[in-house]
CSV table of C-alpha atoms in Angstrom, one decimal:
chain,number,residue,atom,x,y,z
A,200,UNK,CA,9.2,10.0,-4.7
A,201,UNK,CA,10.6,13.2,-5.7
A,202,UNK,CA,14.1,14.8,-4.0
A,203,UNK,CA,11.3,17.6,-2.7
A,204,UNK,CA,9.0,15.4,-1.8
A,205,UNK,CA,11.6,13.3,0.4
A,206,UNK,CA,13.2,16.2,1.8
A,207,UNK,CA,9.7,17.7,3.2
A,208,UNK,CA,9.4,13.9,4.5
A,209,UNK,CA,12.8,14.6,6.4
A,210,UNK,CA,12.2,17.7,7.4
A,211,UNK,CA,9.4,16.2,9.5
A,212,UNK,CA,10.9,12.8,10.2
A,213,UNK,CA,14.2,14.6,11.6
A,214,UNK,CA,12.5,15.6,15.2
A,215,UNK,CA,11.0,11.9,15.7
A,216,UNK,CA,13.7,10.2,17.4
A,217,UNK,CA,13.6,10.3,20.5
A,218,UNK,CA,16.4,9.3,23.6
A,219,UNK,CA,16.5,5.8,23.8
A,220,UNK,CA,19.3,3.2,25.5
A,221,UNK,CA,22.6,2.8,22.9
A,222,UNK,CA,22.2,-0.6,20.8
A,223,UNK,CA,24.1,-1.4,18.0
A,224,UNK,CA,23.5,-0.1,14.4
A,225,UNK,CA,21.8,-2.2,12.0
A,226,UNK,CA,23.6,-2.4,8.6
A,227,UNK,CA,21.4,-2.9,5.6
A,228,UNK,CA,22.5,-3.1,1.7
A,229,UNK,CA,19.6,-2.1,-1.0
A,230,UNK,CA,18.8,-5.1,-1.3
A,231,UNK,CA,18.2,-5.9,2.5
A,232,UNK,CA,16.6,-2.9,3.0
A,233,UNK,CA,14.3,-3.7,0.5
A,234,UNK,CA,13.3,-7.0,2.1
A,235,UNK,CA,13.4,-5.3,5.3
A,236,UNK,CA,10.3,-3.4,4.1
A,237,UNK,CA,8.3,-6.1,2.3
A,238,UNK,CA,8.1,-7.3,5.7
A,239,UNK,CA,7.9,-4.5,8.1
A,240,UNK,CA,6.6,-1.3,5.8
A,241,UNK,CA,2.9,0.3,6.8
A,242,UNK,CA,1.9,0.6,3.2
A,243,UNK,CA,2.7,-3.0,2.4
A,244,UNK,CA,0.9,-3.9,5.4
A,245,UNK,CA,-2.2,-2.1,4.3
A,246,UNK,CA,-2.4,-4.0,0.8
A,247,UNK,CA,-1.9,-7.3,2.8
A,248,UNK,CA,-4.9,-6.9,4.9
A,249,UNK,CA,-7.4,-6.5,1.7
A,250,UNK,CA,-6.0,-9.3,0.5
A,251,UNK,CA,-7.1,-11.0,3.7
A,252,UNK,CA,-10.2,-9.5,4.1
A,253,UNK,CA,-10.8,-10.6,0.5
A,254,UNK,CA,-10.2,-13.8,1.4
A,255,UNK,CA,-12.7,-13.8,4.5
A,256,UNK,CA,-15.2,-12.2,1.9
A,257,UNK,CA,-14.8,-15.0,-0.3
A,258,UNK,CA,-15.4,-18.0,2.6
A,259,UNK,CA,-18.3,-15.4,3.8
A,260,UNK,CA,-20.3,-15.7,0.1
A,261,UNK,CA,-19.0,-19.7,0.4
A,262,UNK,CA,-20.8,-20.1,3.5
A,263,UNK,CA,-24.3,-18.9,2.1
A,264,UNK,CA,-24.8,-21.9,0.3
A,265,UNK,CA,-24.2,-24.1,3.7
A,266,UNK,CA,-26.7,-25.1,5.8
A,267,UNK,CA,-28.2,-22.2,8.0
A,268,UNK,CA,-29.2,-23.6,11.6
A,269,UNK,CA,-30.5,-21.7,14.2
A,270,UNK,CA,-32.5,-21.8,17.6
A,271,UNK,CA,-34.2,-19.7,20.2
A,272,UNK,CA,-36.6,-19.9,22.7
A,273,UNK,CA,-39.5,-17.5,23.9
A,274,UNK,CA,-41.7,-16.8,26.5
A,275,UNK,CA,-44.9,-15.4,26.7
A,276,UNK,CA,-47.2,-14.6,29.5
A,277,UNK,CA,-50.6,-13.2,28.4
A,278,UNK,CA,-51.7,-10.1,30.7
A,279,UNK,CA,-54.8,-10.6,29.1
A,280,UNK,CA,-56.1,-13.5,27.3
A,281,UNK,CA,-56.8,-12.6,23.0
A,282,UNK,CA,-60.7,-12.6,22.1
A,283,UNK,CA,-62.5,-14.5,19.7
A,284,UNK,CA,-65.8,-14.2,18.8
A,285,UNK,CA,-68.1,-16.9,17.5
A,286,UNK,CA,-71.4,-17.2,16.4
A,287,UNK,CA,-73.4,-17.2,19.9
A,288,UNK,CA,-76.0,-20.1,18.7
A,289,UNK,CA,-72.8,-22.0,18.7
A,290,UNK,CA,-73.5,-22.3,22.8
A,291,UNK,CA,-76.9,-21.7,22.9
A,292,UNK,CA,-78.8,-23.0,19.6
A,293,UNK,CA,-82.1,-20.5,20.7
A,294,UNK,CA,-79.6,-17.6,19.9
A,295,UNK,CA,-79.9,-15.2,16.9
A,296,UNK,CA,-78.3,-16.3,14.1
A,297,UNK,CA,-76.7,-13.1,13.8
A,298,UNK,CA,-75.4,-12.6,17.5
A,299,UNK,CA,-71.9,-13.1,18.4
A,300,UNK,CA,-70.4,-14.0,21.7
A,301,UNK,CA,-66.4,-13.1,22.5
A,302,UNK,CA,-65.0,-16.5,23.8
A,303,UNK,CA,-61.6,-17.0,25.0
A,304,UNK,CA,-59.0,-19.7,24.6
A,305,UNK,CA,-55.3,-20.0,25.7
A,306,UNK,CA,-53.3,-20.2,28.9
A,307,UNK,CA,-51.7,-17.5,31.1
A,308,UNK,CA,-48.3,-18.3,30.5
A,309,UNK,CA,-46.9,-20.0,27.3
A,310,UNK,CA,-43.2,-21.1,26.1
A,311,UNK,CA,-41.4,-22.6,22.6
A,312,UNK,CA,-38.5,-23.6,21.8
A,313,UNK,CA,-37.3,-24.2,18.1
A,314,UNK,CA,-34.9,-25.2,16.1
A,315,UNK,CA,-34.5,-24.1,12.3
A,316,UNK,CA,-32.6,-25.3,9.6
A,317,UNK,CA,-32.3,-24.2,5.8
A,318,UNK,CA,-30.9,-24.8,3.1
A,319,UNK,CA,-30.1,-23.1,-0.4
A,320,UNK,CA,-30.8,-25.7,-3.0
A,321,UNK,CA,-30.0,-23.2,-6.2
A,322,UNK,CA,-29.6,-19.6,-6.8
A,323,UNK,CA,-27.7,-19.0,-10.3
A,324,UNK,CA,-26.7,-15.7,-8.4
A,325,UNK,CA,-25.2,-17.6,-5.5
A,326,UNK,CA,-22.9,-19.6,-7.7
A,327,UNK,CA,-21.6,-16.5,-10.1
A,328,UNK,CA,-21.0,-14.8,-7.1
A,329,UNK,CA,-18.5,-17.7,-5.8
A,330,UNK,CA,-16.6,-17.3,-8.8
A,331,UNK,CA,-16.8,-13.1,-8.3
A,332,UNK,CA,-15.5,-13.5,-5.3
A,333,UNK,CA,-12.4,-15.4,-6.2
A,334,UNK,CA,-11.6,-13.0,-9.0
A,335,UNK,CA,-11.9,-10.3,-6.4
A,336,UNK,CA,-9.2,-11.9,-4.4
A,337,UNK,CA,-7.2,-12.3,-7.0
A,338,UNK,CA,-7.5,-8.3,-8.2
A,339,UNK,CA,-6.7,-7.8,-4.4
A,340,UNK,CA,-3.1,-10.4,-5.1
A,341,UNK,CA,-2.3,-8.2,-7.8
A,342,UNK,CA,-2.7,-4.3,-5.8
A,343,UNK,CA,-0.5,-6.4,-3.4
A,344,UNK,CA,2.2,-6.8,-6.3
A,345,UNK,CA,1.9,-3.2,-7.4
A,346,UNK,CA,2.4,-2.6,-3.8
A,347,UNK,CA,5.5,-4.3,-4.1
A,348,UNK,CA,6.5,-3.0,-6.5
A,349,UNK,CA,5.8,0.9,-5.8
A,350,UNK,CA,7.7,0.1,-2.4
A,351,UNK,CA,11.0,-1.5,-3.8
A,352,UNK,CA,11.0,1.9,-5.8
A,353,UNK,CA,10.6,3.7,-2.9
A,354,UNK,CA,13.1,2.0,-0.5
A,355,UNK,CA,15.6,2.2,-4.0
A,356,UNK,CA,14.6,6.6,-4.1
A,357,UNK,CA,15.1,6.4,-0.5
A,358,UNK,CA,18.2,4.5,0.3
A,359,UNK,CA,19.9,6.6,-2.7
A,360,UNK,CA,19.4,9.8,-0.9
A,361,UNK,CA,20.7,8.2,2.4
A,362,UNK,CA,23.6,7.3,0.5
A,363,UNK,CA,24.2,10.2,-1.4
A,364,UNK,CA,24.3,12.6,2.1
A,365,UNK,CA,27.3,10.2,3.5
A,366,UNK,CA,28.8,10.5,0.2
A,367,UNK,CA,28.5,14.3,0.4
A,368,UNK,CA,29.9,14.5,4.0
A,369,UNK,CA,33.2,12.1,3.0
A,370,UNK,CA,33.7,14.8,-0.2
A,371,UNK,CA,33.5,17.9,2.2
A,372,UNK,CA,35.7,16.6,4.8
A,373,UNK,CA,38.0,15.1,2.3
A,374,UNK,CA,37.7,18.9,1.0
A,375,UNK,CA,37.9,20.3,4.3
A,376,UNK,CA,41.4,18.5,5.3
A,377,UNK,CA,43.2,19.7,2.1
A,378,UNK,CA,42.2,23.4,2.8
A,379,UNK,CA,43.3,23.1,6.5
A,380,UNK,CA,46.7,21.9,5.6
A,381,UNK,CA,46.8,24.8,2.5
A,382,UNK,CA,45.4,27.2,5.5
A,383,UNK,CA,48.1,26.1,7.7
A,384,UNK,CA,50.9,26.7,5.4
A,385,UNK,CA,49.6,29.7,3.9
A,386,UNK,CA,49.7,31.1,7.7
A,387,UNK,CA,53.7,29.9,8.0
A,388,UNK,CA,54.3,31.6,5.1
A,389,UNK,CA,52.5,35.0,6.1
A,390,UNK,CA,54.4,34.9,9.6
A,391,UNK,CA,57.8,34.6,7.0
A,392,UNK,CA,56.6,37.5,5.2
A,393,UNK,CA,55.8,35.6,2.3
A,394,UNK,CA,51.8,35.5,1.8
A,395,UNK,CA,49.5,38.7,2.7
A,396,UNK,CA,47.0,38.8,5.5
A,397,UNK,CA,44.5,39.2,2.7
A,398,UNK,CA,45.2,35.2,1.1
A,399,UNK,CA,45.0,34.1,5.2
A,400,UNK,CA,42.2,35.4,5.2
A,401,UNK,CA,40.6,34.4,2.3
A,402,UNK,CA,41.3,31.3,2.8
A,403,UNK,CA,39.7,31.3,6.7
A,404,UNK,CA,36.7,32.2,5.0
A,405,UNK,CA,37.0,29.4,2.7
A,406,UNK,CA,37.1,27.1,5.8
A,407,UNK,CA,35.2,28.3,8.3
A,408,UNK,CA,32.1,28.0,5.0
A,409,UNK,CA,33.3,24.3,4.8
A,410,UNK,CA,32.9,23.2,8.5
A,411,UNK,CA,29.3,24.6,8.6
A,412,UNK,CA,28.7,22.8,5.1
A,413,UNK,CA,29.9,19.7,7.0
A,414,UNK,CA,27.5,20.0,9.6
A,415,UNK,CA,24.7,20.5,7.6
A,416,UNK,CA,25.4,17.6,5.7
A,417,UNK,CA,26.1,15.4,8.7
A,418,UNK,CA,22.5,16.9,10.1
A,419,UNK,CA,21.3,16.0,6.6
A,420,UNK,CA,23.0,12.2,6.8
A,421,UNK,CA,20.3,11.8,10.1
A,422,UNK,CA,17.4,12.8,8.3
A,423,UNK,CA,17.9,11.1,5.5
A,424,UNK,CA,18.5,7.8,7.1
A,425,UNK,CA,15.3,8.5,9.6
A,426,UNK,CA,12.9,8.9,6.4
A,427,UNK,CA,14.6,5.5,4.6
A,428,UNK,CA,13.4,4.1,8.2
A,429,UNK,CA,10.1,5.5,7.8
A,430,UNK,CA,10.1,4.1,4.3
A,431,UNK,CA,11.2,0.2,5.3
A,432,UNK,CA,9.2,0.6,8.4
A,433,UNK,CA,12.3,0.7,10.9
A,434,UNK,CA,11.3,1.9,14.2
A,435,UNK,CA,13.1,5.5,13.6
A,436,UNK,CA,15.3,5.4,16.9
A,437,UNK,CA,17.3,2.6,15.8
A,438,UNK,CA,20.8,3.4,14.5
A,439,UNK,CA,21.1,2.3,10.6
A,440,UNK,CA,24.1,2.4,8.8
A,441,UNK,CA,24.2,1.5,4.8
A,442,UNK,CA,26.5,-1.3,3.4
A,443,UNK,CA,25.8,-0.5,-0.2
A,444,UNK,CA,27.9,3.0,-1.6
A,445,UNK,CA,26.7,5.2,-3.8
A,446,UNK,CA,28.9,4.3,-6.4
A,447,UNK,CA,28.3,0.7,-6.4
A,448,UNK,CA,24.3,1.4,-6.6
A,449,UNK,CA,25.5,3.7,-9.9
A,450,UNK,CA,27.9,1.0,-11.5
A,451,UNK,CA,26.1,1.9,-15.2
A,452,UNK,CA,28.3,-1.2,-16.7
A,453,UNK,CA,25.1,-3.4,-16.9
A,454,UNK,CA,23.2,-0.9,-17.2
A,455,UNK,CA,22.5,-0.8,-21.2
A,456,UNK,CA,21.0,-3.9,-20.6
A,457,UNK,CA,17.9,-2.3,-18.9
A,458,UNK,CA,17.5,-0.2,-22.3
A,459,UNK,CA,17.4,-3.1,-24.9
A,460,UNK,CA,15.5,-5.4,-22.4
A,461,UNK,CA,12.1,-6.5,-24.4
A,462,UNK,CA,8.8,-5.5,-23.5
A,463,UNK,CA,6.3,-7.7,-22.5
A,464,UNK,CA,3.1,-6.1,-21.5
A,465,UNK,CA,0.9,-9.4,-21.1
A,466,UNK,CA,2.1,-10.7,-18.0
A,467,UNK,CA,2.8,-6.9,-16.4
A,468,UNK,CA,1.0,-6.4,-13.0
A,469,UNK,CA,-0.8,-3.5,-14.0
A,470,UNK,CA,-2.4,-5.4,-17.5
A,471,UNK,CA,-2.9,-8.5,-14.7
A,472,UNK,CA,-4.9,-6.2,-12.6
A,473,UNK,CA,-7.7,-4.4,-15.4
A,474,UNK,CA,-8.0,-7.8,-17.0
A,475,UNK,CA,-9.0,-8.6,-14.0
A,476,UNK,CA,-11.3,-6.3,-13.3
A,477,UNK,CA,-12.8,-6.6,-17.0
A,478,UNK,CA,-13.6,-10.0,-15.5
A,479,UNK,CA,-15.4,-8.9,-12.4
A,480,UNK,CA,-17.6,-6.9,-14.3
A,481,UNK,CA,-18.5,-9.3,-16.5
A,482,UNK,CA,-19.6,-11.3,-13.7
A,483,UNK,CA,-21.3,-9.0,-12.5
A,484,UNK,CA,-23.7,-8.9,-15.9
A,485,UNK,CA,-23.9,-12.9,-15.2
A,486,UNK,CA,-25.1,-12.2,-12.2
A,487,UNK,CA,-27.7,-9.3,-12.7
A,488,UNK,CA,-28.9,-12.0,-15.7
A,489,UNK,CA,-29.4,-15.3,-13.3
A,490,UNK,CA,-31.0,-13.0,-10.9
A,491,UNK,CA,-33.9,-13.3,-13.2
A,492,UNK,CA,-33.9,-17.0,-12.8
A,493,UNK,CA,-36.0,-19.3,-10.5
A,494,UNK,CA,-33.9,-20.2,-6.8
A,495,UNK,CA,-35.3,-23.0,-4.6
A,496,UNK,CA,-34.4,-23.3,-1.1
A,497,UNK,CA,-35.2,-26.0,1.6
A,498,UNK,CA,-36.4,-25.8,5.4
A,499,UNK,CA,-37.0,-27.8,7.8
A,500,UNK,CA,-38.4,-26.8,11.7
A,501,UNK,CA,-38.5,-28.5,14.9
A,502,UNK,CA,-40.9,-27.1,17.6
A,503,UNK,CA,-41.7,-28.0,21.6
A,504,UNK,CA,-44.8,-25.5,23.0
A,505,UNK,CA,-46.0,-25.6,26.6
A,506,UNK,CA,-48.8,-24.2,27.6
A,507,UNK,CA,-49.5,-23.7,31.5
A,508,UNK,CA,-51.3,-21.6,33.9
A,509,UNK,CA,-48.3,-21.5,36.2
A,510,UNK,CA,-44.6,-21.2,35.8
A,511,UNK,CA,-44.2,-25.0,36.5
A,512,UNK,CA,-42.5,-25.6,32.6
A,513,UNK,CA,-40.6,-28.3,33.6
A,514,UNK,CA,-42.7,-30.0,36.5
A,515,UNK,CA,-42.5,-34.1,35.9
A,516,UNK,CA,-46.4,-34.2,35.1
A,517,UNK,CA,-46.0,-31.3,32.5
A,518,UNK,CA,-46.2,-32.2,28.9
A,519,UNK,CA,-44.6,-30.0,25.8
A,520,UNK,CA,-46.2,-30.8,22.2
A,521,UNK,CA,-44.1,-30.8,19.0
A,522,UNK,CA,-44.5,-29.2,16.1
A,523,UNK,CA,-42.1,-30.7,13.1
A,524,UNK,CA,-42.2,-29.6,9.9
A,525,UNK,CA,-40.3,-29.7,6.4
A,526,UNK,CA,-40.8,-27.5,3.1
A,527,UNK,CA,-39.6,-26.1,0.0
A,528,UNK,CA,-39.5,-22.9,-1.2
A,529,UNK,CA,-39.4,-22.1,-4.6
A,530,UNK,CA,-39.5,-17.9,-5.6
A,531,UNK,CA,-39.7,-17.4,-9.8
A,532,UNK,CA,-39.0,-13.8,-10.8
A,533,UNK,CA,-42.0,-12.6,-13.2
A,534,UNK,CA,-42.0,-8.9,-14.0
A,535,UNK,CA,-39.9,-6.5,-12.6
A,536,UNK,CA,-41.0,-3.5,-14.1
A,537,UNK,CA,-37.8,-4.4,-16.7
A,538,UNK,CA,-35.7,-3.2,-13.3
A,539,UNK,CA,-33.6,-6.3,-14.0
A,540,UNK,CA,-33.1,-5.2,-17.6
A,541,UNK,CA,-31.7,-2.0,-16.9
A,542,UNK,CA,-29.7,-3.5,-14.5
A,543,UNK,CA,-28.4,-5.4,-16.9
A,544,UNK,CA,-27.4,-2.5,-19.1
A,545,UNK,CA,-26.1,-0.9,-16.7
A,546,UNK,CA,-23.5,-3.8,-15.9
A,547,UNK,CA,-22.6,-3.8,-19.3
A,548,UNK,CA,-21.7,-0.6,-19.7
A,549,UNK,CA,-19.4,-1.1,-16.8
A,550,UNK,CA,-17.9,-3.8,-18.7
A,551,UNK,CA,-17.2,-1.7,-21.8
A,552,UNK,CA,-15.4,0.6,-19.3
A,553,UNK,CA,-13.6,-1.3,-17.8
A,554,UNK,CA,-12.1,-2.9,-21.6
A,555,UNK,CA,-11.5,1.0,-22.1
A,556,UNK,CA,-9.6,1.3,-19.1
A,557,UNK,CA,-8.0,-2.1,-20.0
A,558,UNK,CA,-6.6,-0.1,-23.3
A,559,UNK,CA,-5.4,3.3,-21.4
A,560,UNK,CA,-3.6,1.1,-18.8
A,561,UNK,CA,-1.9,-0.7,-22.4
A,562,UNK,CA,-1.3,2.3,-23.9
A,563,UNK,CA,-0.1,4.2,-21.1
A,564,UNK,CA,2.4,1.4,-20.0
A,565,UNK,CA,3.9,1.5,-23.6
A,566,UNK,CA,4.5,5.1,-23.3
A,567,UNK,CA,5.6,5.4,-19.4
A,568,UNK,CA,8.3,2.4,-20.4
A,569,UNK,CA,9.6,4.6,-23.8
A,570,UNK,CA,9.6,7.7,-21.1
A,571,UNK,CA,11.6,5.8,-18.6
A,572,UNK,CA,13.8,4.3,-21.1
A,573,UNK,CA,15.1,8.3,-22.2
A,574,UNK,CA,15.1,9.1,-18.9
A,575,UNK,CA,17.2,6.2,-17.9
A,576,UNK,CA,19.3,7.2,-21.1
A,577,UNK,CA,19.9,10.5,-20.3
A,578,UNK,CA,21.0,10.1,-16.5
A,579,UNK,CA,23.5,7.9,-17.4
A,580,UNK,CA,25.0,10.4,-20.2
A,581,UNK,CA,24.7,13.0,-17.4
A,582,UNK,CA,26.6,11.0,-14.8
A,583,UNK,CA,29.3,9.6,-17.4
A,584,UNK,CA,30.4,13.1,-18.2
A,585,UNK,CA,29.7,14.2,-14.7
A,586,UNK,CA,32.4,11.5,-13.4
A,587,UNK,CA,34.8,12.9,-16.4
A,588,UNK,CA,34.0,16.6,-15.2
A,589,UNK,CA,35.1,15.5,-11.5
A,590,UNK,CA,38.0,14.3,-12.5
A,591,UNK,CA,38.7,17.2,-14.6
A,592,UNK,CA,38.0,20.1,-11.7
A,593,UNK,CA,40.3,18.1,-9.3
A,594,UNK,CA,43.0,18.5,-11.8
A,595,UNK,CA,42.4,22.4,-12.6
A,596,UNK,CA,42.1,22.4,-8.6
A,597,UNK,CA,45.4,20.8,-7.9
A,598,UNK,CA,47.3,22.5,-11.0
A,599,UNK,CA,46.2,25.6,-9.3
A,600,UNK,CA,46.7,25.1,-5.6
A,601,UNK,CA,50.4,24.0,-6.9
A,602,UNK,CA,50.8,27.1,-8.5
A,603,UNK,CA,49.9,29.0,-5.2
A,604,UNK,CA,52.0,27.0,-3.5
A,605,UNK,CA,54.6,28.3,-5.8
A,606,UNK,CA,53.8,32.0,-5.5
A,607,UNK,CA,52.2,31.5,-9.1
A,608,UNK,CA,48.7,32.4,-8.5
A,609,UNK,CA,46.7,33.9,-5.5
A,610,UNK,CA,43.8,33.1,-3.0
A,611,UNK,CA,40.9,34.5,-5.6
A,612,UNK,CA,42.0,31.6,-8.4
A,613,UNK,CA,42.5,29.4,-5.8
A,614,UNK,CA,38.6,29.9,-4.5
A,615,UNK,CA,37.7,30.2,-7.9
A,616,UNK,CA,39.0,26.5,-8.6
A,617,UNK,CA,37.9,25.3,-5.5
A,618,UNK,CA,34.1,26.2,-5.6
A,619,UNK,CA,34.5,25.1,-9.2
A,620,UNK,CA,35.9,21.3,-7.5
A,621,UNK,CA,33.3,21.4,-5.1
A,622,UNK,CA,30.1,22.2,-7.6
A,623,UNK,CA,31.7,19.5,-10.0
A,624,UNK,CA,31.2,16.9,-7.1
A,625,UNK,CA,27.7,18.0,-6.3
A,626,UNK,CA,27.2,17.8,-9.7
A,627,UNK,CA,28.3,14.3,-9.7
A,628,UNK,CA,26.8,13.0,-6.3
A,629,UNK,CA,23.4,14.3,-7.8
A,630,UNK,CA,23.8,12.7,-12.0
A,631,UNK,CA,24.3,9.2,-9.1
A,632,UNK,CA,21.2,9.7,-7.8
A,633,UNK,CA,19.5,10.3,-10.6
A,634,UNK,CA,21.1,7.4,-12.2
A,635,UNK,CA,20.0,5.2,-9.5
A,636,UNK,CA,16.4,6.3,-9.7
A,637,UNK,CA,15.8,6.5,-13.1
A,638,UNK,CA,16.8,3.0,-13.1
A,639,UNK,CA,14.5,2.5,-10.5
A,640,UNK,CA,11.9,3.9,-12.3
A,641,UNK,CA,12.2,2.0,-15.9
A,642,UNK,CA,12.3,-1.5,-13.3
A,643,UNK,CA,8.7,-0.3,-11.9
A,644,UNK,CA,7.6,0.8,-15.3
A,645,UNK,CA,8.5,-2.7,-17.3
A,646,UNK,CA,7.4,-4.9,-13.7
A,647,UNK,CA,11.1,-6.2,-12.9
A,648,UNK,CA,10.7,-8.1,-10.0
A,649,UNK,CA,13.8,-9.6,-8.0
């Protein structure tokens, strides 16, 4: 996510909390928070459930080849009696031959009851799409991963910035106290005659700036920790405090590792998932094939009818007839107009599609690693001399607030060096961060899972 992505997300996350009882913080490292979201996050929780409703998909298809049973019973009771008509010299042999005479047959009122059972014997589609359906489950195991994945990223982004606004309030306070105490004496020495109203002043100004820069950042802090909630899937009104610093999620000392670390593209989530896929389609062309082929199927039916003038069904002297019966049923595909061909086609096309994709996803992967890999390089070159430029303002900063103390310089080099301290550390705090997620980054891109 990027830092104006995630501070839109804040923006909006910051009026969510609302009043609730005082409980005690929970304090979560990286890595805690991280497993803190694998099983609370929404997103994660999203991916789960096509995995599961992949997996009911899969026993769904299963059960089509089980035996199929089912009953029901109806009733009937005939307003009017249906018509026949017969020959009339049927009756009365002195009839015309070519008379006819309506005659009906039946009973008023008429009730079955059935049972049915069938069974699929063999369908070449049936069995392709039992191994489809597996493979599908399996794509759906791997989004799951790249789920993962994408969210430990995220968490990592978010937990970063989190950090990184504590850290920013510690420097400003840190900041803040030193100019007090310079304020303060700067003030004795103004009563004594020794300082003009015009370095007092200056150096209010100075301070009164810092304190609202402090509570901005402290404001920041809140809404930075309520959108790595959102990210973990923390309820937002529960206090979080972070374990992990942001220097120790910046230590770069293992870090060159990361950049000489091999690549190996054939077991990476993202080649996992369009082989995959190559795999479904050509499944899918198997089974647009075998539907071309014979299927046979099996039945069997067990009937009782009853057949009475009056609703007396199940009077001792009434009798119900069965009707049992077994079959097979065998359906051979002719001529489909070559439909099935062009289906066919059609699936193969897919197939060569999906190899394409198969190759972009390769290729793409190769260079999104080589990306990350600069990237990674050049945040840690930007926070190495960062550090060394920190350390570097605090020492013009000091040099120069000892020569004011001295009478050696005034309030405008003093500022001067100050602001210069104080965009150093920015400077700093922000080469962490993108330290941190860069590093984040080049994990997602070459599939480094904890």
């Amino acid at each position: 996510m990027k830092p104006l992505q995630i501070a839109v997300c804040a923006l909006f996350l910051a009026g969510m909390q609302p009043a609730v009882a005082q409980q005690d913080p929970v304090r979560l490292s990286l890595e805690e928070a991280q497993k803190y979201a694998l099983k609370h996050a929404y997103s994660l929780d999203y991916a789960d459930m096509e995995v599961r409703a992949a997996s009911y998909r899969n026993r769904e298809l299963t059960a089509i080849g089980l035996p199929q049973i089912n009953g029901d019973i109806s009733f009937t009771n005939y307003l009017d009696l249906p018509t026949t008509v017969l020959p009339a010299n049927a009756f009365n042999p002195a009839a015309p031959e070519d008379e006819l005479v309506g005659v009906r047959f039946g009973t008023d009122y008429t009730s079955t009851a059935s049972l049915r059972a069938s069974q699929l014997i063999f369908d070449g589609t049936y069995f392709v799409g039992l191994k489809a359906a597996k493979t599908y489950v399996r794509l759906n195991q791997y989004g799951l991963e790249q789920s993962k994945n994408e969210l430990r990223k995220n968490v990592t982004e978010a937990y970063a910035l989190a950090a990184m606004a504590s850290e920013a309030v510690q420097v400003l306070k840190d900041n803040m106290k030193s100019l007090e105490s310079l304020l303060a004496e700067t003030e004795k020495l103004f009563d004594s005659g020794f300082r003009e109203e015009l370095d007092v002043n200056q150096l209010q100004l100075q301070f009164s700036s810092l304190k609202n820069a402090v509570r901005q950042a402290e404001r920041n802090v809140d809404i930075t920790r309520n959108l790595l909630k959102f990210q973990i899937g923390m309820p937002v009104a529960t206090p979080l405090e972070l374990s992990t610093t942001l220097d120790e999620l910046a230590d770069v000392s293992y870090m060159p590792m990361m950049l000489e670390r091999d690549v190996k593209l054939q077991g990476h989530t993202d080649i996992l998932t369009n082989e995959t896929n190559v795999q479904l389609r050509e499944l899918n062309v198997r089974a647009e094939r075998m539907a071309g082929a014979p299927n046979l199927g099996g039945v069997f039916t067990a009937q009782q009818q009853a057949f009475r003038n009056d609703m007396d069904f199940f009077s001792a002297n009434s009798d119900w007839f069965p009707n049992t019966f077994w079959g097979l049923q065998l359906n051979v595909p002719i001529f489909s107009g070559f439909m099935r061909h062009n289906k066919v086609q059609q699936a193969k096309v897919e197939v060569e599609r999906a190899k394409r994709q198969l190759e972009q996803v390769r290729e793409g992967l190769e260079l999104e690693i080589a990306t990350q890999r600069a990237n990674f390089a050049s945040a840690m070159e930007v926070y190495n001399t960062e550090k060394e430029n920190v350390a570097l303002a605090e020492k013009i900063f000091n040099t120069t607030t000892r020569k004011y103390q001295e009478g050696l310089s005034g309030s405008f080099e003093l500022q001067q060096a100050e602001t210069q301290m104080l965009n150093a550390q920015s400077s700093f705090l922000q080469s962490a961060y993108e330290v941190i997620t860069a590093k984040a980054a080049l994990e997602k891109a070459l599939d480094i899972q904890p």
